Amino acid sequence: MKCFGGIKTKRTIFITFTFKMEKLPTHIIDSFGRMHDYLRISLTERCNLRCMYCMPEEGVILKENGKYMSKNEILQIAKCFVGLGVKKIRLTGGEPLVRKDAGEIISELSKLPVELAITTNGILIDKYLNMFLDSGLKSINVSLDSLQKNRFKELTRRNQFDKVMSNINLLVENNFHVKLNAVLIKGENDDELLDFIEFTKQKPVHFRFIEFMPFDGNSWDKNKVVSYDTIIEFAKSKYGKDLIRLKDKKNDTSKSYKIAAYAGTFAIISTVTNPFCDSCNRIRLTADGKIKNCLFSNLETDLLTSLRNGENIESLIYESIWKKKAVRAGMTTTDEFTSPEEHRKNRSMITIGG
Ligand code: SAM
Ligand code: SF4
């Protein structure tokens, strides 16, 4: 496996950690024994929407192009991760499909022995449909925070509801595995919960309700979080015995349900009120080539610069993941986690990728 950039140098002894390991790891593990085999790659910090919970109102300052990973650098880093045991790669952003060479990147990554998936806002799906079909990318998550055209526009600050809905229908017609992500925010779209669940009656989609999470610049307020308990109590009150709890897969971040006889299912991602850190297997690679060992951590490891310097990046990957904290970047108490100060140290979501 080649995990070097630039000139190929002799494989160096990569255990430069300050701690001692008996033998070289064969997989990416942290000090709590959690195996990390899922890589989320952000392709860009750009986006064609401006979701109020994700992008700061003033926007984000983009870096010069050379600061972001090129297509070849993405492929090189991805191959390194696959060599270290990564089995699933999800592309995200910003909006991954606004990147001009997104199609080429998807096509190349689809040749790797991994499950390839994408999270998108759905606007450009029709343009990419054939390439998804050709590359075998079947698992697509689409963000959909409202079923009301005007509200969609308010939440995303763009008038793209019709396009997104017609593209979701296109995916369903073409038998893609479709997950719809809705960030529920009190007073903004929580009154649509029943409509979201009813949407799964005819359509074989998996709706996921994500608790509103705090990041730099998103005016997060714990009182705006619609909790797992609230959602389940509501669903029980509406559907009674027809609400069925489904079995979750290993490493699932969501708890899944369905309503008896409905075509689709739904789930809740309870990062705020009930985090799932003990089964976390995720590594995040930002568009500027840094890895984050936790969504809420402000510690980053710069793989891109090392790759460009012709250095071996394996040791950096191992070291970063080894240092991962047990729970949400070390924010163990509710007070710490709900403090805006803590999250101001982190990036805004649009520059992480979810
Ligand atoms: N542009 C793509 C999209 O919207 O699906 C991919 C990037 S977006 C950052 C990835 C996911 O993060 C989306 O499902 C979005 O809803 C979610 N997200 C963004 N900000 C969030 C927040 N503050 N709390 C919870 N989820 C958030
Ligand atoms: Fe863009 Fe996705 Fe963030 Fe919305 S959630 S602003 S679509 S990156």
PDB file of N, CA, C and O in Angstrom, residues 237-301:
ATOM      1  N   SER A 237     -48.184   8.327  20.550  1.00  0.00           N
ATOM      2  CA  SER A 237     -49.531   8.873  20.760  1.00  0.00           C
ATOM      3  C   SER A 237     -50.350   8.824  19.465  1.00  0.00           C
ATOM      4  O   SER A 237     -51.557   8.703  19.492  1.00  0.00           O
ATOM      5  N   LYS A 238     -49.678   8.930  18.328  1.00  0.00           N
ATOM      6  CA  LYS A 238     -50.409   8.922  17.049  1.00  0.00           C
ATOM      7  C   LYS A 238     -50.674   7.510  16.529  1.00  0.00           C
ATOM      8  O   LYS A 238     -51.703   7.248  15.912  1.00  0.00           O
ATOM      9  N   TYR A 239     -49.695   6.614  16.736  1.00  0.00           N
ATOM     10  CA  TYR A 239     -49.794   5.316  16.054  1.00  0.00           C
ATOM     11  C   TYR A 239     -49.977   4.120  16.994  1.00  0.00           C
ATOM     12  O   TYR A 239     -50.230   3.010  16.520  1.00  0.00           O
ATOM     13  N   GLY A 240     -49.784   4.333  18.291  1.00  0.00           N
ATOM     14  CA  GLY A 240     -49.996   3.243  19.251  1.00  0.00           C
ATOM     15  C   GLY A 240     -49.222   1.992  18.887  1.00  0.00           C
ATOM     16  O   GLY A 240     -48.024   2.054  18.615  1.00  0.00           O
ATOM     17  N   LYS A 241     -49.953   0.859  18.829  1.00  0.00           N
ATOM     18  CA  LYS A 241     -49.286  -0.434  18.585  1.00  0.00           C
ATOM     19  C   LYS A 241     -48.743  -0.575  17.159  1.00  0.00           C
ATOM     20  O   LYS A 241     -47.965  -1.470  16.873  1.00  0.00           O
ATOM     21  N   ASP A 242     -49.160   0.318  16.287  1.00  0.00           N
ATOM     22  CA  ASP A 242     -48.643   0.246  14.913  1.00  0.00           C
ATOM     23  C   ASP A 242     -47.212   0.778  14.793  1.00  0.00           C
ATOM     24  O   ASP A 242     -46.581   0.654  13.740  1.00  0.00           O
ATOM     25  N   LEU A 243     -46.734   1.412  15.853  1.00  0.00           N
ATOM     26  CA  LEU A 243     -45.342   1.885  15.832  1.00  0.00           C
ATOM     27  C   LEU A 243     -44.433   0.704  16.181  1.00  0.00           C
ATOM     28  O   LEU A 243     -44.522   0.142  17.273  1.00  0.00           O
ATOM     29  N   ILE A 244     -43.579   0.348  15.235  1.00  0.00           N
ATOM     30  CA  ILE A 244     -42.749  -0.856  15.423  1.00  0.00           C
ATOM     31  C   ILE A 244     -41.272  -0.466  15.496  1.00  0.00           C
ATOM     32  O   ILE A 244     -40.766   0.239  14.620  1.00  0.00           O
ATOM     33  N   ARG A 245     -40.617  -0.927  16.544  1.00  0.00           N
ATOM     34  CA  ARG A 245     -39.174  -0.680  16.677  1.00  0.00           C
ATOM     35  C   ARG A 245     -38.430  -1.689  15.804  1.00  0.00           C
ATOM     36  O   ARG A 245     -38.678  -2.895  15.884  1.00  0.00           O
ATOM     37  N   LEU A 246     -37.497  -1.209  14.959  1.00  0.00           N
ATOM     38  CA  LEU A 246     -36.742  -2.106  14.086  1.00  0.00           C
ATOM     39  C   LEU A 246     -35.371  -2.385  14.685  1.00  0.00           C
ATOM     40  O   LEU A 246     -34.889  -1.624  15.525  1.00  0.00           O
ATOM     41  N   LYS A 247     -34.745  -3.431  14.208  1.00  0.00           N
ATOM     42  CA  LYS A 247     -33.420  -3.779  14.714  1.00  0.00           C
ATOM     43  C   LYS A 247     -32.387  -2.871  14.026  1.00  0.00           C
ATOM     44  O   LYS A 247     -32.439  -2.712  12.793  1.00  0.00           O
ATOM     45  N   ASP A 248     -31.499  -2.299  14.786  1.00  0.00           N
ATOM     46  CA  ASP A 248     -30.472  -1.439  14.181  1.00  0.00           C
ATOM     47  C   ASP A 248     -29.263  -2.283  13.790  1.00  0.00           C
ATOM     48  O   ASP A 248     -28.996  -3.315  14.385  1.00  0.00           O
ATOM     49  N   LYS A 249     -28.526  -1.764  12.786  1.00  0.00           N
ATOM     50  CA  LYS A 249     -27.294  -2.456  12.400  1.00  0.00           C
ATOM     51  C   LYS A 249     -26.176  -2.035  13.337  1.00  0.00           C
ATOM     52  O   LYS A 249     -26.245  -0.976  13.963  1.00  0.00           O
ATOM     53  N   LYS A 250     -25.131  -2.863  13.405  1.00  0.00           N
ATOM     54  CA  LYS A 250     -23.965  -2.527  14.211  1.00  0.00           C
ATOM     55  C   LYS A 250     -23.440  -1.151  13.746  1.00  0.00           C
ATOM     56  O   LYS A 250     -23.418  -0.889  12.551  1.00  0.00           O
ATOM     57  N   ASN A 251     -23.033  -0.316  14.662  1.00  0.00           N
ATOM     58  CA  ASN A 251     -22.502   1.027  14.368  1.00  0.00           C
ATOM     59  C   ASN A 251     -23.546   2.021  13.854  1.00  0.00           C
ATOM     60  O   ASN A 251     -23.207   3.128  13.463  1.00  0.00           O
ATOM     61  N   ASP A 252     -24.821   1.615  13.819  1.00  0.00           N
ATOM     62  CA  ASP A 252     -25.845   2.576  13.411  1.00  0.00           C
ATOM     63  C   ASP A 252     -25.890   3.735  14.400  1.00  0.00           C
ATOM     64  O   ASP A 252     -25.819   3.533  15.615  1.00  0.00           O
ATOM     65  N   THR A 253     -26.032   4.948  13.861  1.00  0.00           N
ATOM     66  CA  THR A 253     -26.123   6.107  14.750  1.00  0.00           C
ATOM     67  C   THR A 253     -27.582   6.434  15.038  1.00  0.00           C
ATOM     68  O   THR A 253     -27.878   7.378  15.754  1.00  0.00           O
ATOM     69  N   SER A 254     -28.480   5.683  14.435  1.00  0.00           N
ATOM     70  CA  SER A 254     -29.900   6.018  14.585  1.00  0.00           C
ATOM     71  C   SER A 254     -30.683   4.840  15.148  1.00  0.00           C
ATOM     72  O   SER A 254     -30.244   3.691  15.045  1.00  0.00           O
ATOM     73  N   LYS A 255     -31.826   5.158  15.723  1.00  0.00           N
ATOM     74  CA  LYS A 255     -32.733   4.108  16.187  1.00  0.00           C
ATOM     75  C   LYS A 255     -33.921   4.098  15.227  1.00  0.00           C
ATOM     76  O   LYS A 255     -34.576   5.122  15.040  1.00  0.00           O
ATOM     77  N   SER A 256     -34.160   2.923  14.644  1.00  0.00           N
ATOM     78  CA  SER A 256     -35.119   2.849  13.536  1.00  0.00           C
ATOM     79  C   SER A 256     -36.485   2.319  13.945  1.00  0.00           C
ATOM     80  O   SER A 256     -36.593   1.448  14.813  1.00  0.00           O
ATOM     81  N   TYR A 257     -37.491   2.836  13.258  1.00  0.00           N
ATOM     82  CA  TYR A 257     -38.892   2.465  13.505  1.00  0.00           C
ATOM     83  C   TYR A 257     -39.624   2.385  12.179  1.00  0.00           C
ATOM     84  O   TYR A 257     -39.154   2.888  11.161  1.00  0.00           O
ATOM     85  N   LYS A 258     -40.788   1.755  12.231  1.00  0.00           N
ATOM     86  CA  LYS A 258     -41.698   1.900  11.091  1.00  0.00           C
ATOM     87  C   LYS A 258     -43.134   1.866  11.596  1.00  0.00           C
ATOM     88  O   LYS A 258     -43.400   1.437  12.720  1.00  0.00           O
ATOM     89  N   ILE A 259     -44.029   2.320  10.756  1.00  0.00           N
ATOM     90  CA  ILE A 259     -45.447   2.207  11.069  1.00  0.00           C
ATOM     91  C   ILE A 259     -45.945   0.990  10.284  1.00  0.00           C
ATOM     92  O   ILE A 259     -45.660   0.867   9.081  1.00  0.00           O
ATOM     93  N   ALA A 260     -46.649   0.116  10.972  1.00  0.00           N
ATOM     94  CA  ALA A 260     -47.102  -1.130  10.336  1.00  0.00           C
ATOM     95  C   ALA A 260     -47.759  -0.833   8.993  1.00  0.00           C
ATOM     96  O   ALA A 260     -48.552   0.109   8.880  1.00  0.00           O
ATOM     97  N   ALA A 261     -47.387  -1.623   7.994  1.00  0.00           N
ATOM     98  CA  ALA A 261     -47.950  -1.554   6.636  1.00  0.00           C
ATOM     99  C   ALA A 261     -47.506  -0.329   5.826  1.00  0.00           C
ATOM    100  O   ALA A 261     -47.928  -0.167   4.679  1.00  0.00           O
ATOM    101  N   TYR A 262     -46.676   0.541   6.403  1.00  0.00           N
ATOM    102  CA  TYR A 262     -46.154   1.659   5.603  1.00  0.00           C
ATOM    103  C   TYR A 262     -44.977   1.154   4.752  1.00  0.00           C
ATOM    104  O   TYR A 262     -44.234   0.269   5.173  1.00  0.00           O
ATOM    105  N   ALA A 263     -44.798   1.766   3.580  1.00  0.00           N
ATOM    106  CA  ALA A 263     -43.741   1.308   2.670  1.00  0.00           C
ATOM    107  C   ALA A 263     -42.346   1.649   3.188  1.00  0.00           C
ATOM    108  O   ALA A 263     -41.397   0.900   2.980  1.00  0.00           O
ATOM    109  N   GLY A 264     -42.241   2.778   3.855  1.00  0.00           N
ATOM    110  CA  GLY A 264     -40.928   3.229   4.311  1.00  0.00           C
ATOM    111  C   GLY A 264     -40.754   3.096   5.818  1.00  0.00           C
ATOM    112  O   GLY A 264     -41.606   2.522   6.512  1.00  0.00           O
ATOM    113  N   THR A 265     -39.645   3.617   6.300  1.00  0.00           N
ATOM    114  CA  THR A 265     -39.317   3.541   7.729  1.00  0.00           C
ATOM    115  C   THR A 265     -38.848   4.924   8.184  1.00  0.00           C
ATOM    116  O   THR A 265     -38.687   5.827   7.365  1.00  0.00           O
ATOM    117  N   PHE A 266     -38.608   5.069   9.476  1.00  0.00           N
ATOM    118  CA  PHE A 266     -37.990   6.320   9.939  1.00  0.00           C
ATOM    119  C   PHE A 266     -37.066   6.025  11.114  1.00  0.00           C
ATOM    120  O   PHE A 266     -37.090   4.936  11.693  1.00  0.00           O
ATOM    121  N   ALA A 267     -36.244   7.010  11.438  1.00  0.00           N
ATOM    122  CA  ALA A 267     -35.265   6.798  12.505  1.00  0.00           C
ATOM    123  C   ALA A 267     -34.951   8.128  13.170  1.00  0.00           C
ATOM    124  O   ALA A 267     -35.273   9.192  12.626  1.00  0.00           O
ATOM    125  N   ILE A 268     -34.328   8.037  14.333  1.00  0.00           N
ATOM    126  CA  ILE A 268     -33.951   9.249  15.061  1.00  0.00           C
ATOM    127  C   ILE A 268     -32.453   9.199  15.347  1.00  0.00           C
ATOM    128  O   ILE A 268     -31.937   8.165  15.791  1.00  0.00           O
ATOM    129  N   ILE A 269     -31.787  10.302  15.068  1.00  0.00           N
ATOM    130  CA  ILE A 269     -30.355  10.401  15.357  1.00  0.00           C
ATOM    131  C   ILE A 269     -30.221  11.350  16.546  1.00  0.00           C
ATOM    132  O   ILE A 269     -30.398  12.561  16.422  1.00  0.00           O
ATOM    133  N   SER A 270     -29.907  10.759  17.705  1.00  0.00           N
ATOM    134  CA  SER A 270     -30.021  11.519  18.960  1.00  0.00           C
ATOM    135  C   SER A 270     -28.646  11.935  19.496  1.00  0.00           C
ATOM    136  O   SER A 270     -28.315  11.667  20.638  1.00  0.00           O
ATOM    137  N   THR A 271     -27.884  12.595  18.661  1.00  0.00           N
ATOM    138  CA  THR A 271     -26.522  12.983  19.043  1.00  0.00           C
ATOM    139  C   THR A 271     -26.487  13.852  20.296  1.00  0.00           C
ATOM    140  O   THR A 271     -25.531  13.809  21.059  1.00  0.00           O
ATOM    141  N   VAL A 272     -27.520  14.664  20.482  1.00  0.00           N
ATOM    142  CA  VAL A 272     -27.496  15.612  21.595  1.00  0.00           C
ATOM    143  C   VAL A 272     -27.983  14.961  22.895  1.00  0.00           C
ATOM    144  O   VAL A 272     -27.307  15.026  23.919  1.00  0.00           O
ATOM    145  N   THR A 273     -29.147  14.297  22.840  1.00  0.00           N
ATOM    146  CA  THR A 273     -29.731  13.803  24.100  1.00  0.00           C
ATOM    147  C   THR A 273     -29.289  12.389  24.450  1.00  0.00           C
ATOM    148  O   THR A 273     -29.450  11.967  25.583  1.00  0.00           O
ATOM    149  N   ASN A 274     -28.777  11.655  23.470  1.00  0.00           N
ATOM    150  CA  ASN A 274     -28.412  10.265  23.745  1.00  0.00           C
ATOM    151  C   ASN A 274     -27.326   9.829  22.768  1.00  0.00           C
ATOM    152  O   ASN A 274     -27.588   9.079  21.834  1.00  0.00           O
ATOM    153  N   PRO A 275     -26.088  10.320  22.968  1.00  0.00           N
ATOM    154  CA  PRO A 275     -25.053  10.073  21.961  1.00  0.00           C
ATOM    155  C   PRO A 275     -24.684   8.589  21.862  1.00  0.00           C
ATOM    156  O   PRO A 275     -24.921   7.830  22.789  1.00  0.00           O
ATOM    157  N   PHE A 276     -24.130   8.251  20.700  1.00  0.00           N
ATOM    158  CA  PHE A 276     -23.845   6.835  20.415  1.00  0.00           C
ATOM    159  C   PHE A 276     -22.338   6.631  20.298  1.00  0.00           C
ATOM    160  O   PHE A 276     -21.865   5.869  19.468  1.00  0.00           O
ATOM    161  N   CYS A 277     -21.577   7.379  21.125  1.00  0.00           N
ATOM    162  CA  CYS A 277     -20.119   7.384  20.980  1.00  0.00           C
ATOM    163  C   CYS A 277     -19.488   6.000  21.175  1.00  0.00           C
ATOM    164  O   CYS A 277     -18.448   5.710  20.593  1.00  0.00           O
ATOM    165  N   ASP A 278     -20.111   5.144  22.004  1.00  0.00           N
ATOM    166  CA  ASP A 278     -19.441   3.867  22.286  1.00  0.00           C
ATOM    167  C   ASP A 278     -19.364   2.959  21.066  1.00  0.00           C
ATOM    168  O   ASP A 278     -18.558   2.031  21.041  1.00  0.00           O
ATOM    169  N   SER A 279     -20.176   3.223  20.040  1.00  0.00           N
ATOM    170  CA  SER A 279     -20.057   2.381  18.838  1.00  0.00           C
ATOM    171  C   SER A 279     -19.573   3.208  17.638  1.00  0.00           C
ATOM    172  O   SER A 279     -19.722   2.799  16.494  1.00  0.00           O
ATOM    173  N   CYS A 280     -18.971   4.374  17.909  1.00  0.00           N
ATOM    174  CA  CYS A 280     -18.563   5.249  16.800  1.00  0.00           C
ATOM    175  C   CYS A 280     -17.411   4.629  16.010  1.00  0.00           C
ATOM    176  O   CYS A 280     -16.405   4.212  16.578  1.00  0.00           O
ATOM    177  N   ASN A 281     -17.565   4.583  14.692  1.00  0.00           N
ATOM    178  CA  ASN A 281     -16.517   4.022  13.819  1.00  0.00           C
ATOM    179  C   ASN A 281     -16.120   5.017  12.730  1.00  0.00           C
ATOM    180  O   ASN A 281     -15.578   4.647  11.717  1.00  0.00           O
ATOM    181  N   ARG A 282     -16.412   6.315  12.953  1.00  0.00           N
ATOM    182  CA  ARG A 282     -16.275   7.312  11.897  1.00  0.00           C
ATOM    183  C   ARG A 282     -14.996   8.143  11.969  1.00  0.00           C
ATOM    184  O   ARG A 282     -14.584   8.562  13.043  1.00  0.00           O
ATOM    185  N   ILE A 283     -14.467   8.409  10.782  1.00  0.00           N
ATOM    186  CA  ILE A 283     -13.348   9.340  10.649  1.00  0.00           C
ATOM    187  C   ILE A 283     -13.792  10.371   9.617  1.00  0.00           C
ATOM    188  O   ILE A 283     -14.391  10.011   8.603  1.00  0.00           O
ATOM    189  N   ARG A 284     -13.505  11.626   9.886  1.00  0.00           N
ATOM    190  CA  ARG A 284     -13.920  12.672   8.946  1.00  0.00           C
ATOM    191  C   ARG A 284     -12.711  13.327   8.305  1.00  0.00           C
ATOM    192  O   ARG A 284     -11.786  13.729   9.018  1.00  0.00           O
ATOM    193  N   LEU A 285     -12.739  13.410   6.988  1.00  0.00           N
ATOM    194  CA  LEU A 285     -11.663  14.057   6.232  1.00  0.00           C
ATOM    195  C   LEU A 285     -12.260  15.314   5.607  1.00  0.00           C
ATOM    196  O   LEU A 285     -13.195  15.245   4.805  1.00  0.00           O
ATOM    197  N   THR A 286     -11.729  16.472   6.000  1.00  0.00           N
ATOM    198  CA  THR A 286     -12.296  17.731   5.504  1.00  0.00           C
ATOM    199  C   THR A 286     -11.771  18.027   4.087  1.00  0.00           C
ATOM    200  O   THR A 286     -10.763  17.458   3.656  1.00  0.00           O
ATOM    201  N   ALA A 287     -12.433  18.944   3.405  1.00  0.00           N
ATOM    202  CA  ALA A 287     -12.057  19.250   2.019  1.00  0.00           C
ATOM    203  C   ALA A 287     -10.633  19.803   1.926  1.00  0.00           C
ATOM    204  O   ALA A 287      -9.968  19.680   0.896  1.00  0.00           O
ATOM    205  N   ASP A 288     -10.149  20.383   3.035  1.00  0.00           N
ATOM    206  CA  ASP A 288      -8.768  20.873   3.027  1.00  0.00           C
ATOM    207  C   ASP A 288      -7.793  19.854   3.622  1.00  0.00           C
ATOM    208  O   ASP A 288      -6.684  20.204   4.040  1.00  0.00           O
ATOM    209  N   GLY A 289      -8.222  18.597   3.653  1.00  0.00           N
ATOM    210  CA  GLY A 289      -7.278  17.509   3.927  1.00  0.00           C
ATOM    211  C   GLY A 289      -6.924  17.274   5.382  1.00  0.00           C
ATOM    212  O   GLY A 289      -5.869  16.724   5.683  1.00  0.00           O
ATOM    213  N   LYS A 290      -7.800  17.669   6.301  1.00  0.00           N
ATOM    214  CA  LYS A 290      -7.532  17.438   7.731  1.00  0.00           C
ATOM    215  C   LYS A 290      -8.451  16.320   8.220  1.00  0.00           C
ATOM    216  O   LYS A 290      -9.604  16.249   7.796  1.00  0.00           O
ATOM    217  N   ILE A 291      -7.947  15.490   9.124  1.00  0.00           N
ATOM    218  CA  ILE A 291      -8.886  14.530   9.707  1.00  0.00           C
ATOM    219  C   ILE A 291      -9.301  14.990  11.093  1.00  0.00           C
ATOM    220  O   ILE A 291      -8.525  15.569  11.851  1.00  0.00           O
ATOM    221  N   LYS A 292     -10.569  14.693  11.375  1.00  0.00           N
ATOM    222  CA  LYS A 292     -11.153  14.969  12.681  1.00  0.00           C
ATOM    223  C   LYS A 292     -11.571  13.619  13.261  1.00  0.00           C
ATOM    224  O   LYS A 292     -12.232  12.843  12.584  1.00  0.00           O
ATOM    225  N   ASN A 293     -11.174  13.369  14.498  1.00  0.00           N
ATOM    226  CA  ASN A 293     -11.529  12.065  15.077  1.00  0.00           C
ATOM    227  C   ASN A 293     -12.905  12.087  15.740  1.00  0.00           C
ATOM    228  O   ASN A 293     -13.395  11.056  16.197  1.00  0.00           O
ATOM    229  N   CYS A 294     -13.519  13.260  15.801  1.00  0.00           N
ATOM    230  CA  CYS A 294     -14.871  13.374  16.359  1.00  0.00           C
ATOM    231  C   CYS A 294     -15.523  14.613  15.739  1.00  0.00           C
ATOM    232  O   CYS A 294     -14.855  15.639  15.557  1.00  0.00           O
ATOM    233  N   LEU A 295     -16.809  14.498  15.474  1.00  0.00           N
ATOM    234  CA  LEU A 295     -17.552  15.625  14.897  1.00  0.00           C
ATOM    235  C   LEU A 295     -17.429  16.883  15.750  1.00  0.00           C
ATOM    236  O   LEU A 295     -17.405  18.002  15.238  1.00  0.00           O
ATOM    237  N   PHE A 296     -17.340  16.698  17.071  1.00  0.00           N
ATOM    238  CA  PHE A 296     -17.352  17.849  17.977  1.00  0.00           C
ATOM    239  C   PHE A 296     -15.954  18.282  18.429  1.00  0.00           C
ATOM    240  O   PHE A 296     -15.826  19.169  19.262  1.00  0.00           O
ATOM    241  N   SER A 297     -14.937  17.665  17.870  1.00  0.00           N
ATOM    242  CA  SER A 297     -13.582  18.005  18.304  1.00  0.00           C
ATOM    243  C   SER A 297     -13.005  19.120  17.444  1.00  0.00           C
ATOM    244  O   SER A 297     -13.202  19.143  16.230  1.00  0.00           O
ATOM    245  N   ASN A 298     -12.274  20.040  18.082  1.00  0.00           N
ATOM    246  CA  ASN A 298     -11.615  21.075  17.281  1.00  0.00           C
ATOM    247  C   ASN A 298     -10.170  20.678  16.965  1.00  0.00           C
ATOM    248  O   ASN A 298      -9.440  21.436  16.354  1.00  0.00           O
ATOM    249  N   LEU A 299      -9.773  19.476  17.379  1.00  0.00           N
ATOM    250  CA  LEU A 299      -8.420  19.010  17.051  1.00  0.00           C
ATOM    251  C   LEU A 299      -8.425  18.420  15.643  1.00  0.00           C
ATOM    252  O   LEU A 299      -9.297  17.626  15.306  1.00  0.00           O
ATOM    253  N   GLU A 300      -7.452  18.828  14.856  1.00  0.00           N
ATOM    254  CA  GLU A 300      -7.412  18.351  13.478  1.00  0.00           C
ATOM    255  C   GLU A 300      -6.001  17.882  13.159  1.00  0.00           C
ATOM    256  O   GLU A 300      -5.038  18.418  13.685  1.00  0.00           O
ATOM    257  N   THR A 301      -5.902  16.903  12.287  1.00  0.00           N
ATOM    258  CA  THR A 301      -4.592  16.411  11.864  1.00  0.00           C
ATOM    259  C   THR A 301      -4.467  16.626  10.367  1.00  0.00           C
ATOM    260  O   THR A 301      -5.305  16.148   9.586  1.00  0.00           O
TER     261      THR A 301
END
